[in-house]
């Protein structure tokens, strides 16, 4: 294995694509072990360097360290999310605490920090270029926030917290994946799926066959609360069963975990001298302070609630036989009202949104129109799963950009949701071009049948490819700044901007074509679809804000706070925020809120709407600056996308747009202007 482990040397495939054809689960542990040992030896070489202290022999040397470990970890992280197995889950549980300890061994190394601290103190006299200066400042901040200035006893306690949290967060995610699979709605007849399109019913039958329920139909749960099928299922009891299954995830397996995760994070923050985990997180975000976030969200809540209450009155009037509106009815009657008001039947639009056409003539074509990219499939290159595909990205003049992997179908081994991963970070330091992955969870149709999408799934395709573009168009020296390595509360900004191309007539007209007849979606239907976009914004904003303020409540507790029962804590938090609306459950409830209890968004779920302020304002800039789309795209690329974390995102935004972002475009988009 030592001589054949594919992680032990850099890949020789194009763009250093990992050699997935050779990688096996048994390769991970040896690569992790050797990788950690190699990086610690590299750190020892830095601290034991007998030469005069310099930026290159300390900060750049640190940036160069850990290459083997990084190669193995990025592939493993993608596999545990996109194609997990019992063995990878065992490895994840075993190694996450070890990774946390390894990172602590570096970040709490007193000799290493002393060198970094000395360079930081003299940074004005080092003659560094702007990106190198920013790297020094970033590294110094990372070490300081990680506890480099704590006493030995305090650091020992900090290591314990980090190891414990690594274990707890891994358990949360594994529990959630298993419970989400277990709570899938199994149905005995196609009649129970009345209201869904024929292709969606066929996909449910195929899903059942894949999961071992031959002759039945299965609706697997998506990560969020209000499952998309609720908009069309005509059987009210099936809607109730589906939403009940969704809302109950994690209650039996994650209740104790979330309490301990939240309290351990609060205790760790106190050890670092801060009142809460939220305060800790905000030290390294563009928002700056907890007060700034709370003021921003506080401005939105009453506007969103008022809009949602008005929508509820309208939906109640539409309920058949004068019955009461229930949470599992909202999306169903919202779709009916929207169809009546705007003459839009979303289910009838699915034949116009075939995955392959949306991808090539929509998502990829837009990238060509805006950034001059040319994207072609590389069937000669192997991805990590048969459903995942590899594409090569080049500039229109043939200059290579990188590789893009698209993995669009749901499966039992994949976690819910949609996301982007990076397998190779762009950097001039290592002369590497990017390799990035998009994962979605679209129901796979039977063999030979087309994959037809909802408009929300089309939007998700554009959104996630916006993240991919952020990685693909990176042009930085240091990998620490590559692509999406920006402050967390603005990482969604480029992906949200990319959603704008979905509705541009010159893009939409290319991909919105009936998959059988070839008939384009009629212009008047497109116009009605665009007018209908704001329908239901009150619901969507309340649903999102409820999850955001739930995250905020969990991570604003102090070290001495006992949250008690997590569901009671959740109810009290929503009541306090003014968002305890029985008809609108949070987009994510506590026990399945993977973004914050197993992901990178703890005390940061506000980032989506914080970023949307920039996004909505940037869309207006694109549409009204007097330049062509291609000219504007080049400015956006050069000024923002290519810079990654090497510049302050807000400074870069001002340099491109010429002013601070305004909130009014966001309020107008969401129908919240008063």
C-alpha positions as semicolon CSV with decimal commas, in nm:
position;residue;x (nm);y (nm);z (nm)
1;X;0,000;0,000;0,000
2;X;0,291;0,233;0,073
3;X;0,403;0,224;-0,289
4;X;0,054;0,228;-0,441
5;X;-0,133;0,476;-0,222
6;X;-0,261;0,736;-0,472
7;X;-0,241;1,018;-0,216
8;X;0,131;0,984;-0,146
9;X;0,228;1,176;-0,460
10;X;0,048;1,454;-0,649
11;X;-0,191;1,330;-0,915
12;X;-0,054;1,316;-1,268
13;X;-0,400;1,352;-1,423
14;X;-0,503;1,674;-1,601
15;X;-0,533;1,963;-1,355
16;X;-0,422;1,719;-1,082
17;X;-0,768;1,568;-1,068
18;X;-0,759;1,308;-0,789
19;X;-0,715;0,957;-0,929
20;X;-1,060;0,835;-0,831
21;X;-1,019;0,514;-1,030
22;X;-0,735;0,416;-0,794
23;X;-0,859;0,559;-0,462
24;X;-1,005;0,309;-0,215
25;X;-1,129;0,353;0,144
26;X;-0,820;0,170;0,273
27;X;-0,598;0,447;0,135
28;X;-0,734;0,720;0,362
29;X;-0,599;0,623;0,703
30;X;-0,236;0,573;0,588
31;X;-0,254;0,904;0,399
32;X;-0,397;1,084;0,701
33;X;-0,135;0,939;0,934
34;X;0,159;1,009;0,707
35;X;0,019;1,350;0,612
36;X;-0,012;1,465;0,973
37;X;0,336;1,338;1,056
38;X;0,484;1,510;0,752
39;X;0,319;1,842;0,834
40;X;0,437;1,835;1,196
41;X;0,789;1,770;1,068
42;X;0,752;2,068;0,835
43;X;0,641;2,284;1,127
44;X;0,939;2,166;1,332
45;X;1,166;2,265;1,044
46;X;1,015;2,616;1,050
47;X;1,059;2,663;1,424
48;X;1,406;2,507;1,415
49;X;1,523;2,718;1,123
50;X;1,864;2,862;1,206
51;X;1,838;3,141;0,949
52;X;1,721;3,495;1,019
53;X;1,345;3,525;1,058
54;X;1,170;3,610;0,730
55;X;0,822;3,605;0,585
56;X;0,928;3,333;0,338
57;X;1,083;3,094;0,591
58;X;0,789;3,125;0,826
59;X;0,456;3,228;0,672
60;X;0,516;3,099;0,319
61;X;0,673;2,782;0,460
62;X;0,360;2,733;0,671
63;X;0,148;2,786;0,359
64;X;0,351;2,518;0,181
65;X;0,310;2,263;0,458
66;X;0,063;1,975;0,476
67;X;0,023;1,901;0,107
68;X;-0,026;1,525;0,145
69;X;-0,278;1,572;0,424
70;X;-0,469;1,830;0,219
71;X;-0,486;1,600;-0,085
72;X;-0,638;1,322;0,121
73;X;-0,870;1,536;0,332
74;X;-1,042;1,719;0,046
75;X;-1,121;1,394;-0,133
76;X;-1,240;1,232;0,191
77;X;-1,459;1,531;0,280
78;X;-1,624;1,512;-0,060
79;X;-1,681;1,137;-0,031
80;X;-1,832;1,151;0,318
81;X;-2,082;1,408;0,187
82;X;-2,151;1,275;-0,161
83;X;-2,096;0,898;-0,143
84;X;-2,055;0,779;0,212
85;X;-2,027;0,420;0,327
86;X;-2,009;0,248;0,666
87;X;-1,629;0,244;0,637
88;X;-1,597;0,615;0,555
89;X;-1,835;0,696;0,840
90;X;-1,615;0,495;1,077
91;X;-1,307;0,678;0,952
92;X;-1,483;1,013;0,986
93;X;-1,575;0,943;1,348
94;X;-1,221;0,821;1,421
95;X;-1,025;1,096;1,248
96;X;-1,222;1,416;1,305
97;X;-1,098;1,443;1,668
98;X;-0,748;1,359;1,548
99;X;-0,766;1,630;1,283
100;X;-0,880;1,878;1,548
101;X;-0,585;1,779;1,769
102;X;-0,348;1,808;1,473
103;X;-0,472;2,159;1,391
104;X;-0,434;2,256;1,757
105;X;-0,079;2,123;1,757
106;X;0,002;2,378;1,487
107;X;-0,212;2,673;1,594
108;X;-0,104;2,643;1,959
109;X;0,266;2,592;1,883
110;X;0,429;2,863;2,093
111;X;0,752;2,880;1,896
112;X;0,570;2,905;1,566
113;X;0,341;3,177;1,696
114;X;0,637;3,370;1,837
115;X;0,783;3,389;1,486
116;X;0,450;3,493;1,335
117;X;0,393;3,748;1,610
118;X;0,737;3,902;1,555
119;X;0,675;3,934;1,182
120;X;0,334;4,084;1,248
121;X;0,481;4,346;1,481
122;X;0,726;4,452;1,207
123;X;0,485;4,407;0,915
124;X;0,504;4,773;0,806
125;X;0,879;4,740;0,751
126;X;0,888;4,406;0,567
127;X;0,821;4,547;0,220
128;X;0,549;4,292;0,150
129;X;0,317;4,313;-0,149
130;X;-0,053;4,358;-0,057
131;X;-0,145;3,990;-0,087
132;X;0,152;3,878;0,122
133;X;0,075;4,141;0,386
134;X;-0,285;4,022;0,398
135;X;-0,166;3,662;0,438
136;X;0,052;3,760;0,734
137;X;-0,237;3,944;0,893
138;X;-0,474;3,653;0,824
139;X;-0,236;3,396;0,974
140;X;-0,177;3,612;1,281
141;X;-0,552;3,651;1,330
142;X;-0,611;3,278;1,288
143;X;-0,350;3,188;1,549
144;X;-0,474;3,452;1,793
145;X;-0,838;3,345;1,760
146;X;-0,732;2,982;1,798
147;X;-0,588;3,055;2,144
148;X;-0,218;3,109;2,076
149;X;-0,196;3,363;2,360
150;X;-0,361;3,141;2,621
151;X;-0,170;2,987;2,909
152;X;-0,065;2,620;2,887
153;X;-0,350;2,516;3,117
154;X;-0,602;2,715;2,913
155;X;-0,469;2,567;2,591
156;X;-0,505;2,219;2,736
157;X;-0,872;2,289;2,808
158;X;-0,915;2,441;2,461
159;X;-0,780;2,125;2,299
160;X;-1,036;1,923;2,493
161;X;-1,319;2,144;2,367
162;X;-1,201;2,118;2,007
163;X;-1,169;1,740;2,019
164;X;-1,509;1,703;2,183
165;X;-1,676;1,931;1,929
166;X;-1,520;1,746;1,638
167;X;-1,671;1,422;1,769
168;X;-2,011;1,575;1,844
169;X;-2,045;1,750;1,508
170;X;-1,954;1,432;1,319
171;X;-2,210;1,235;1,520
172;X;-2,476;1,498;1,449
173;X;-2,424;1,473;1,073
174;X;-2,410;1,093;1,067
175;X;-2,722;1,068;1,284
176;X;-2,904;1,311;1,058
177;X;-2,813;1,124;0,740
178;X;-2,935;0,797;0,887
179;X;-3,256;0,946;1,026
180;X;-3,331;1,128;0,702
181;X;-3,304;0,798;0,516
182;X;-3,518;0,621;0,774
183;X;-3,797;0,882;0,763
184;X;-3,843;0,876;0,385
185;X;-4,214;0,856;0,303
186;X;-4,299;0,511;0,162
187;X;-4,629;0,494;-0,026
188;X;-4,825;0,193;-0,144
189;X;-4,997;0,339;-0,449
190;X;-4,936;0,592;-0,722
191;X;-5,276;0,744;-0,642
192;X;-5,132;0,880;-0,318
193;X;-4,898;1,090;-0,531
194;X;-5,182;1,252;-0,725
195;X;-5,090;1,606;-0,824
196;X;-4,727;1,530;-0,898
197;X;-4,618;1,524;-1,261
198;X;-4,585;1,182;-1,431
199;X;-4,206;1,210;-1,437
200;X;-4,197;1,290;-1,064
201;X;-4,414;0,985;-0,989
202;X;-4,184;0,772;-1,204
203;X;-3,884;0,909;-1,015
204;X;-4,051;0,812;-0,684
205;X;-4,098;0,458;-0,815
206;X;-3,734;0,444;-0,926
207;X;-3,627;0,576;-0,586
208;X;-3,829;0,300;-0,419
209;X;-3,668;0,036;-0,639
210;X;-3,320;0,169;-0,555
211;X;-3,398;0,165;-0,182
212;X;-3,538;-0,188;-0,185
213;X;-3,912;-0,108;-0,195
214;X;-3,997;-0,266;-0,531
215;X;-4,355;-0,199;-0,637
216;X;-4,393;0,101;-0,408
217;X;-4,315;0,474;-0,424
218;X;-4,073;0,666;-0,199
219;X;-4,033;1,040;-0,140
220;X;-3,690;1,086;0,015
221;X;-3,656;1,391;0,238
222;X;-3,464;1,698;0,134
223;X;-3,261;1,885;0,392
224;X;-3,506;2,173;0,446
225;X;-3,840;2,160;0,631
226;X;-4,108;2,229;0,371
227;X;-4,057;1,955;0,116
228;X;-4,106;2,070;-0,244
229;X;-4,374;1,805;-0,317
230;X;-4,608;1,976;-0,069
231;X;-4,692;2,227;-0,342
232;X;-4,860;1,965;-0,563
233;X;-4,973;1,664;-0,360
234;X;-5,354;1,675;-0,361
235;X;-5,400;1,416;-0,084
236;X;-5,397;1,622;0,234
237;X;-5,313;1,325;0,456
238;X;-5,004;1,251;0,246
239;X;-4,897;1,615;0,275
240;X;-4,937;1,593;0,652
241;X;-4,735;1,271;0,673
242;X;-4,459;1,418;0,456
243;X;-4,420;1,738;0,657
244;X;-4,446;1,552;0,988
245;X;-4,164;1,319;0,880
246;X;-3,955;1,616;0,774
247;X;-4,006;1,817;1,094
248;X;-3,933;1,521;1,321
249;X;-3,584;1,445;1,193
250;X;-3,318;1,419;1,457
251;X;-3,554;1,453;1,753
252;X;-3,466;1,107;1,883
253;X;-3,096;1,108;1,801
254;X;-2,971;1,468;1,808
255;X;-3,153;1,629;2,104
256;X;-2,870;1,585;2,353
257;X;-2,602;1,651;2,093
258;X;-2,725;1,998;2,000
259;X;-2,735;2,109;2,362
260;X;-2,380;1,994;2,425
261;X;-2,252;2,140;2,097
262;X;-2,400;2,480;2,181
263;X;-2,279;2,481;2,541
264;X;-1,930;2,358;2,450
265;X;-1,900;2,634;2,191
266;X;-2,011;2,889;2,453
267;X;-1,760;2,755;2,705
268;X;-1,482;2,767;2,448
269;X;-1,571;3,129;2,366
270;X;-1,555;3,216;2,737
271;X;-1,211;3,056;2,760
272;X;-1,107;3,290;2,478
273;X;-1,245;3,588;2,668
274;X;-1,569;3,635;2,475
275;X;-1,932;3,639;2,593
276;X;-2,067;3,394;2,333
277;X;-1,985;3,182;2,033
278;X;-2,161;3,443;1,818
279;X;-1,921;3,709;1,944
280;X;-1,631;3,476;1,862
281;X;-1,757;3,417;1,508
282;X;-1,822;3,785;1,441
283;X;-1,459;3,871;1,513
284;X;-1,379;3,741;1,166
285;X;-1,683;3,846;0,960
286;X;-1,767;4,156;0,760
287;X;-2,061;4,227;0,993
288;X;-1,808;4,300;1,268
289;X;-2,032;4,292;1,576
290;X;-2,329;4,099;1,709
291;X;-2,514;4,429;1,735
292;X;-2,478;4,490;1,362
293;X;-2,632;4,152;1,282
294;X;-2,913;4,193;1,534
295;X;-3,000;4,541;1,407
296;X;-3,007;4,418;1,048
297;X;-3,225;4,116;1,122
298;X;-3,447;4,319;1,354
299;X;-3,528;4,554;1,067
300;X;-3,641;4,264;0,847
301;X;-3,851;4,059;1,090
302;X;-4,158;4,284;1,124
303;X;-4,169;4,350;0,750
304;X;-4,151;3,979;0,671
305;X;-4,408;3,880;0,933
306;X;-4,656;4,140;0,811
307;X;-4,614;4,015;0,455
308;X;-4,656;3,651;0,563
309;X;-4,970;3,728;0,763
310;X;-5,124;3,892;0,457
311;X;-5,037;3,585;0,253
312;X;-5,193;3,360;0,520
313;X;-5,524;3,547;0,497
314;X;-5,524;3,504;0,122
315;X;-5,449;3,132;0,148
316;X;-5,709;3,074;0,418
317;X;-5,972;3,215;0,185
318;X;-5,865;2,963;-0,077
319;X;-5,893;2,654;0,147
320;X;-6,153;2,415;0,015
321;X;-6,483;2,380;0,204
322;X;-6,387;2,666;0,436
323;X;-6,148;2,447;0,634
324;X;-5,855;2,568;0,839
325;X;-5,514;2,623;0,686
326;X;-5,248;2,390;0,831
327;X;-4,868;2,402;0,788
328;X;-4,878;2,115;0,536
329;X;-5,136;2,310;0,333
330;X;-4,941;2,632;0,289
331;X;-4,732;2,544;-0,016
332;X;-5,026;2,363;-0,180
333;X;-5,262;2,660;-0,159
334;X;-4,985;2,909;-0,228
335;X;-4,928;2,729;-0,557
336;X;-5,302;2,738;-0,632
337;X;-5,323;3,111;-0,559
338;X;-5,014;3,183;-0,763
339;X;-5,145;2,978;-1,053
340;X;-5,476;3,165;-1,042
341;X;-5,322;3,511;-1,011
342;X;-5,046;3,464;-1,266
343;X;-5,179;3,174;-1,474
344;X;-4,870;2,971;-1,384
345;X;-4,868;2,595;-1,330
346;X;-4,517;2,506;-1,218
347;X;-4,573;2,134;-1,259
348;X;-4,667;2,195;-1,623
349;X;-4,341;2,384;-1,675
350;X;-4,119;2,086;-1,586
351;X;-4,106;1,951;-1,944
352;X;-3,940;2,279;-2,043
353;X;-3,660;2,238;-1,787
354;X;-3,469;1,925;-1,883
355;X;-3,147;1,890;-1,684
356;X;-2,905;1,844;-1,972
357;X;-3,041;2,139;-2,164
358;X;-3,059;2,364;-1,859
359;X;-2,700;2,276;-1,777
360;X;-2,548;2,322;-2,122
361;X;-2,769;2,590;-2,278
362;X;-2,846;2,770;-1,955
363;X;-2,583;2,749;-1,682
364;X;-2,280;2,688;-1,906
365;X;-2,398;2,922;-2,182
366;X;-2,446;3,205;-1,931
367;X;-2,089;3,152;-1,808
368;X;-1,977;3,193;-2,166
369;X;-2,178;3,509;-2,224
370;X;-2,069;3,673;-1,899
371;X;-1,710;3,549;-1,855
372;X;-1,611;3,406;-2,194
373;X;-1,585;3,047;-2,067
374;X;-1,609;2,735;-2,283
375;X;-1,709;2,414;-2,103
376;X;-1,680;2,067;-2,254
377;X;-1,730;1,723;-2,102
378;X;-1,424;1,504;-2,045
379;X;-1,562;1,152;-2,066
380;X;-1,206;1,020;-2,053
381;X;-1,170;1,138;-1,692
382;X;-1,317;0,939;-1,404
383;X;-1,508;1,097;-1,116
384;X;-1,578;0,949;-0,772
385;X;-1,923;0,808;-0,861
386;X;-2,083;0,694;-1,188
387;X;-2,337;0,978;-1,165
388;X;-2,066;1,244;-1,131
389;X;-1,936;1,396;-1,453
390;X;-1,615;1,582;-1,536
391;X;-1,603;1,897;-1,751
392;X;-1,304;2,099;-1,866
393;X;-1,331;2,477;-1,847
394;X;-1,133;2,701;-2,081
395;X;-1,133;3,063;-2,185
396;X;-1,267;3,144;-2,531
397;X;-0,907;3,173;-2,657
398;X;-0,835;2,819;-2,535
399;X;-0,649;2,911;-2,217
400;X;-0,715;2,637;-1,957
401;X;-0,910;2,740;-1,647
402;X;-0,978;2,421;-1,453
403;X;-1,208;2,123;-1,409
404;X;-1,570;2,118;-1,297
405;X;-1,744;1,806;-1,162
406;X;-2,123;1,793;-1,163
407;X;-2,301;1,540;-0,938
408;X;-2,673;1,610;-0,957
409;X;-2,872;1,306;-0,843
410;X;-2,989;1,212;-0,494
411;X;-2,886;0,875;-0,350
412;X;-2,887;0,706;-0,014
413;X;-2,513;0,762;0,030
414;X;-2,536;1,139;-0,023
415;X;-2,631;1,396;0,238
416;X;-2,919;1,631;0,163
417;X;-2,899;1,979;0,018
418;X;-2,678;2,131;-0,247
419;X;-2,319;2,245;-0,213
420;X;-1,982;2,313;-0,375
421;X;-1,653;2,148;-0,280
422;X;-1,300;2,224;-0,391
423;X;-1,071;1,932;-0,474
424;X;-0,777;2,144;-0,592
425;X;-0,739;2,510;-0,493
426;X;-0,603;2,751;-0,750
427;X;-0,273;2,911;-0,650
428;X;0,034;3,051;-0,822
429;X;0,244;2,932;-0,528
430;X;0,193;2,572;-0,641
431;X;0,111;2,652;-1,003
432;X;-0,223;2,475;-0,967
433;X;-0,551;2,538;-1,145
434;X;-0,882;2,471;-0,970
435;X;-1,089;2,152;-0,960
436;X;-1,433;2,206;-0,808
437;X;-1,750;2,001;-0,751
438;X;-2,120;2,086;-0,743
439;X;-2,355;1,846;-0,564
440;X;-2,735;1,859;-0,585
441;X;-3,010;1,615;-0,481
442;X;-3,241;1,582;-0,782
443;X;-3,460;1,271;-0,794
444;X;-3,315;1,033;-1,053
445;X;-3,565;0,916;-1,316
446;X;-3,587;0,561;-1,449
447;X;-3,320;0,466;-1,702
448;X;-3,378;0,630;-2,039
449;X;-3,619;0,892;-1,906
450;X;-3,537;1,265;-1,904
451;X;-3,458;1,450;-1,582
452;X;-3,716;1,729;-1,559
453;X;-3,663;2,007;-1,308
454;X;-3,873;2,245;-1,105
455;X;-3,794;2,614;-1,134
456;X;-3,642;2,596;-0,783
457;X;-3,407;2,320;-0,898
458;X;-3,309;2,531;-1,198
459;X;-3,231;2,817;-0,960
460;X;-3,021;2,584;-0,745
461;X;-2,820;2,480;-1,052
462;X;-2,737;2,844;-1,125
463;X;-2,669;2,918;-0,757
464;X;-2,426;2,634;-0,700
465;X;-2,248;2,704;-1,026
466;X;-2,197;3,057;-0,893
467;X;-1,993;2,901;-0,612
468;X;-1,811;2,692;-0,872
469;X;-1,727;3,004;-1,073
470;X;-1,589;3,166;-0,758
471;X;-1,347;2,875;-0,734
472;X;-1,277;2,838;-1,107
473;X;-1,204;3,206;-1,172
474;X;-0,970;3,246;-0,876
475;X;-0,639;3,417;-0,957
476;X;-0,435;3,441;-0,636
477;X;-0,086;3,348;-0,523
478;X;-0,165;3,177;-0,195
479;X;-0,406;2,882;-0,165
480;X;-0,539;3,020;0,164
481;X;-0,709;3,293;-0,040
482;X;-0,829;3,077;-0,328
483;X;-1,184;3,102;-0,459
484;X;-1,447;3,084;-0,187
485;X;-1,192;3,137;0,094
486;X;-1,355;3,465;0,190
487;X;-1,527;3,576;0,509
488;X;-1,820;3,344;0,568
489;X;-2,090;3,610;0,564
490;X;-2,013;3,711;0,205
491;X;-1,936;3,368;0,057
492;X;-2,293;3,341;-0,078
493;X;-2,272;3,671;-0,264
494;X;-2,122;3,546;-0,596
495;X;-2,351;3,242;-0,606
496;X;-2,660;3,455;-0,550
497;X;-2,552;3,696;-0,823
498;X;-2,527;3,402;-1,065
499;X;-2,897;3,330;-1,014
500;X;-2,979;3,645;-1,213
501;X;-2,895;3,473;-1,543
502;X;-3,174;3,218;-1,495
503;X;-3,434;3,475;-1,594
504;X;-3,245;3,679;-1,852
505;X;-3,451;3,645;-2,176
506;X;-3,145;3,576;-2,392
507;X;-3,045;3,288;-2,160
508;X;-3,389;3,155;-2,071
509;X;-3,494;3,136;-2,435
510;X;-3,208;2,893;-2,505
511;X;-3,274;2,639;-2,232
512;X;-3,650;2,665;-2,158
513;X;-3,749;2,434;-2,445
514;X;-3,997;2,145;-2,432
515;X;-3,790;1,827;-2,422
516;X;-4,023;1,642;-2,662
517;X;-4,164;1,900;-2,904
518;X;-3,871;2,142;-2,907
519;X;-4,119;2,424;-2,852
520;X;-3,970;2,719;-2,660
521;X;-4,146;2,838;-2,348
522;X;-4,383;3,108;-2,471
523;X;-4,277;3,468;-2,409
524;X;-4,602;3,548;-2,230
525;X;-4,547;3,250;-1,997
526;X;-4,199;3,379;-1,921
527;X;-4,342;3,721;-1,842
528;X;-4,601;3,568;-1,608
529;X;-4,332;3,357;-1,446
530;X;-4,120;3,665;-1,378
531;X;-4,418;3,856;-1,236
532;X;-4,492;3,560;-1,010
533;X;-4,142;3,552;-0,863
534;X;-4,237;3,775;-0,568
535;X;-4,541;3,565;-0,484
536;X;-4,486;3,404;-0,144
537;X;-4,184;3,614;-0,044
538;X;-4,336;3,674;0,299
539;X;-4,342;3,300;0,365
540;X;-3,992;3,245;0,229
541;X;-3,845;3,534;0,427
542;X;-4,011;3,430;0,753
543;X;-3,905;3,067;0,699
544;X;-3,546;3,179;0,644
545;X;-3,537;3,436;0,927
546;X;-3,679;3,183;1,173
547;X;-3,386;2,950;1,101
548;X;-3,142;3,240;1,114
549;X;-3,258;3,366;1,451
550;X;-3,277;3,011;1,584
551;X;-2,910;2,969;1,496
552;X;-2,840;3,307;1,656
553;X;-3,023;3,215;1,977
554;X;-2,831;2,889;2,018
555;X;-2,499;3,064;1,970
556;X;-2,568;3,373;2,178
557;X;-2,590;3,181;2,507
558;X;-2,323;3,234;2,769
559;X;-2,097;2,968;2,917
560;X;-2,315;2,934;3,227
561;X;-2,645;2,897;3,038
562;X;-2,837;2,570;3,054
563;X;-3,057;2,561;2,743
564;X;-3,265;2,275;2,884
565;X;-3,484;2,081;2,644
566;X;-3,378;2,181;2,290
567;X;-3,730;2,186;2,149
568;X;-3,850;2,407;2,433
569;X;-3,547;2,631;2,378
570;X;-3,635;2,649;2,009
571;X;-3,995;2,745;2,079
572;X;-3,889;3,016;2,324
573;X;-3,629;3,153;2,081
574;X;-3,882;3,182;1,799
575;X;-4,135;3,345;2,031
576;X;-3,877;3,596;2,150
577;X;-3,779;3,678;1,791
578;X;-4,141;3,737;1,692
579;X;-4,129;3,443;1,451
580;X;-4,338;3,178;1,628
581;X;-4,580;3,139;1,340
582;X;-4,750;2,801;1,364
583;X;-4,812;2,788;0,990
584;X;-4,449;2,853;0,894
585;X;-4,190;2,622;1,050
586;X;-3,827;2,738;1,029
587;X;-3,645;2,636;0,714
588;X;-3,436;2,416;0,945
589;X;-3,534;2,311;1,294
590;X;-3,272;2,256;1,564
591;X;-3,228;1,881;1,540
592;X;-3,166;1,879;1,162
593;X;-2,993;2,216;1,127
594;X;-2,677;2,070;0,974
595;X;-2,554;2,407;0,848
596;X;-2,485;2,518;1,204
597;X;-2,444;2,201;1,410
598;X;-2,231;2,008;1,162
599;X;-2,119;2,273;0,914
600;X;-1,942;2,605;0,884
601;X;-2,243;2,833;0,943
602;X;-2,268;2,836;1,324
603;X;-2,376;3,189;1,425
604;X;-2,353;3,257;1,054
605;X;-2,673;3,147;0,886
606;X;-2,753;3,519;0,862
607;X;-2,490;3,518;0,586
608;X;-2,740;3,430;0,313
609;X;-2,948;3,744;0,353
610;X;-2,646;3,956;0,449
611;X;-2,488;3,851;0,119
612;X;-2,817;3,909;-0,061
613;X;-2,790;4,280;0,014
614;X;-2,474;4,284;-0,197
615;X;-2,629;4,050;-0,453
616;X;-2,947;4,252;-0,512
617;X;-2,749;4,574;-0,541
618;X;-2,497;4,410;-0,776
619;X;-2,778;4,284;-1,001
620;X;-2,901;4,642;-1,038
621;X;-2,544;4,745;-1,122
622;X;-2,522;4,477;-1,392
623;X;-2,851;4,592;-1,542
624;X;-2,798;4,967;-1,523
625;X;-2,429;5,055;-1,563
626;X;-2,446;5,112;-1,938
627;X;-2,194;4,840;-2,027
628;X;-2,244;4,515;-2,213
629;X;-2,295;4,197;-2,014
630;X;-1,950;4,078;-2,117
631;X;-1,784;4,405;-2,009
632;X;-1,964;4,401;-1,675
633;X;-1,880;4,034;-1,627
634;X;-1,512;4,105;-1,678
635;X;-1,520;4,385;-1,419
636;X;-1,700;4,158;-1,173
637;X;-1,454;3,878;-1,239
638;X;-1,138;4,087;-1,214
639;X;-1,250;4,301;-0,924
640;X;-1,423;4,038;-0,708
641;X;-1,441;3,675;-0,822
642;X;-1,072;3,636;-0,905
643;X;-0,952;3,796;-0,583
644;X;-1,093;3,540;-0,339
645;X;-0,985;3,625;0,014
646;X;-0,679;3,822;-0,096
647;X;-0,869;4,150;-0,058
648;X;-1,141;4,281;0,170
649;X;-1,465;4,190;-0,008
650;X;-1,638;4,512;0,092
651;X;-1,349;4,723;-0,037
652;X;-1,351;4,525;-0,361
653;X;-1,727;4,572;-0,392
654;X;-1,694;4,949;-0,357
655;X;-1,414;4,954;-0,614
656;X;-1,634;4,779;-0,872
657;X;-1,971;4,940;-0,803
658;X;-1,849;5,279;-0,683
659;X;-2,054;5,289;-0,364
660;X;-2,159;5,093;-0,056
661;X;-2,427;4,827;-0,112
662;X;-2,783;4,950;-0,053
663;X;-3,053;4,749;0,125
664;X;-3,340;4,888;-0,083
665;X;-3,291;4,649;-0,379
666;X;-3,315;4,355;-0,139
667;X;-3,635;4,487;0,017
668;X;-3,785;4,548;-0,327
669;X;-3,690;4,198;-0,445
670;X;-3,856;4,039;-0,143
671;X;-4,162;4,263;-0,158
672;X;-4,082;4,419;0,180
673;X;-4,068;4,785;0,085
674;X;-4,331;4,984;0,273
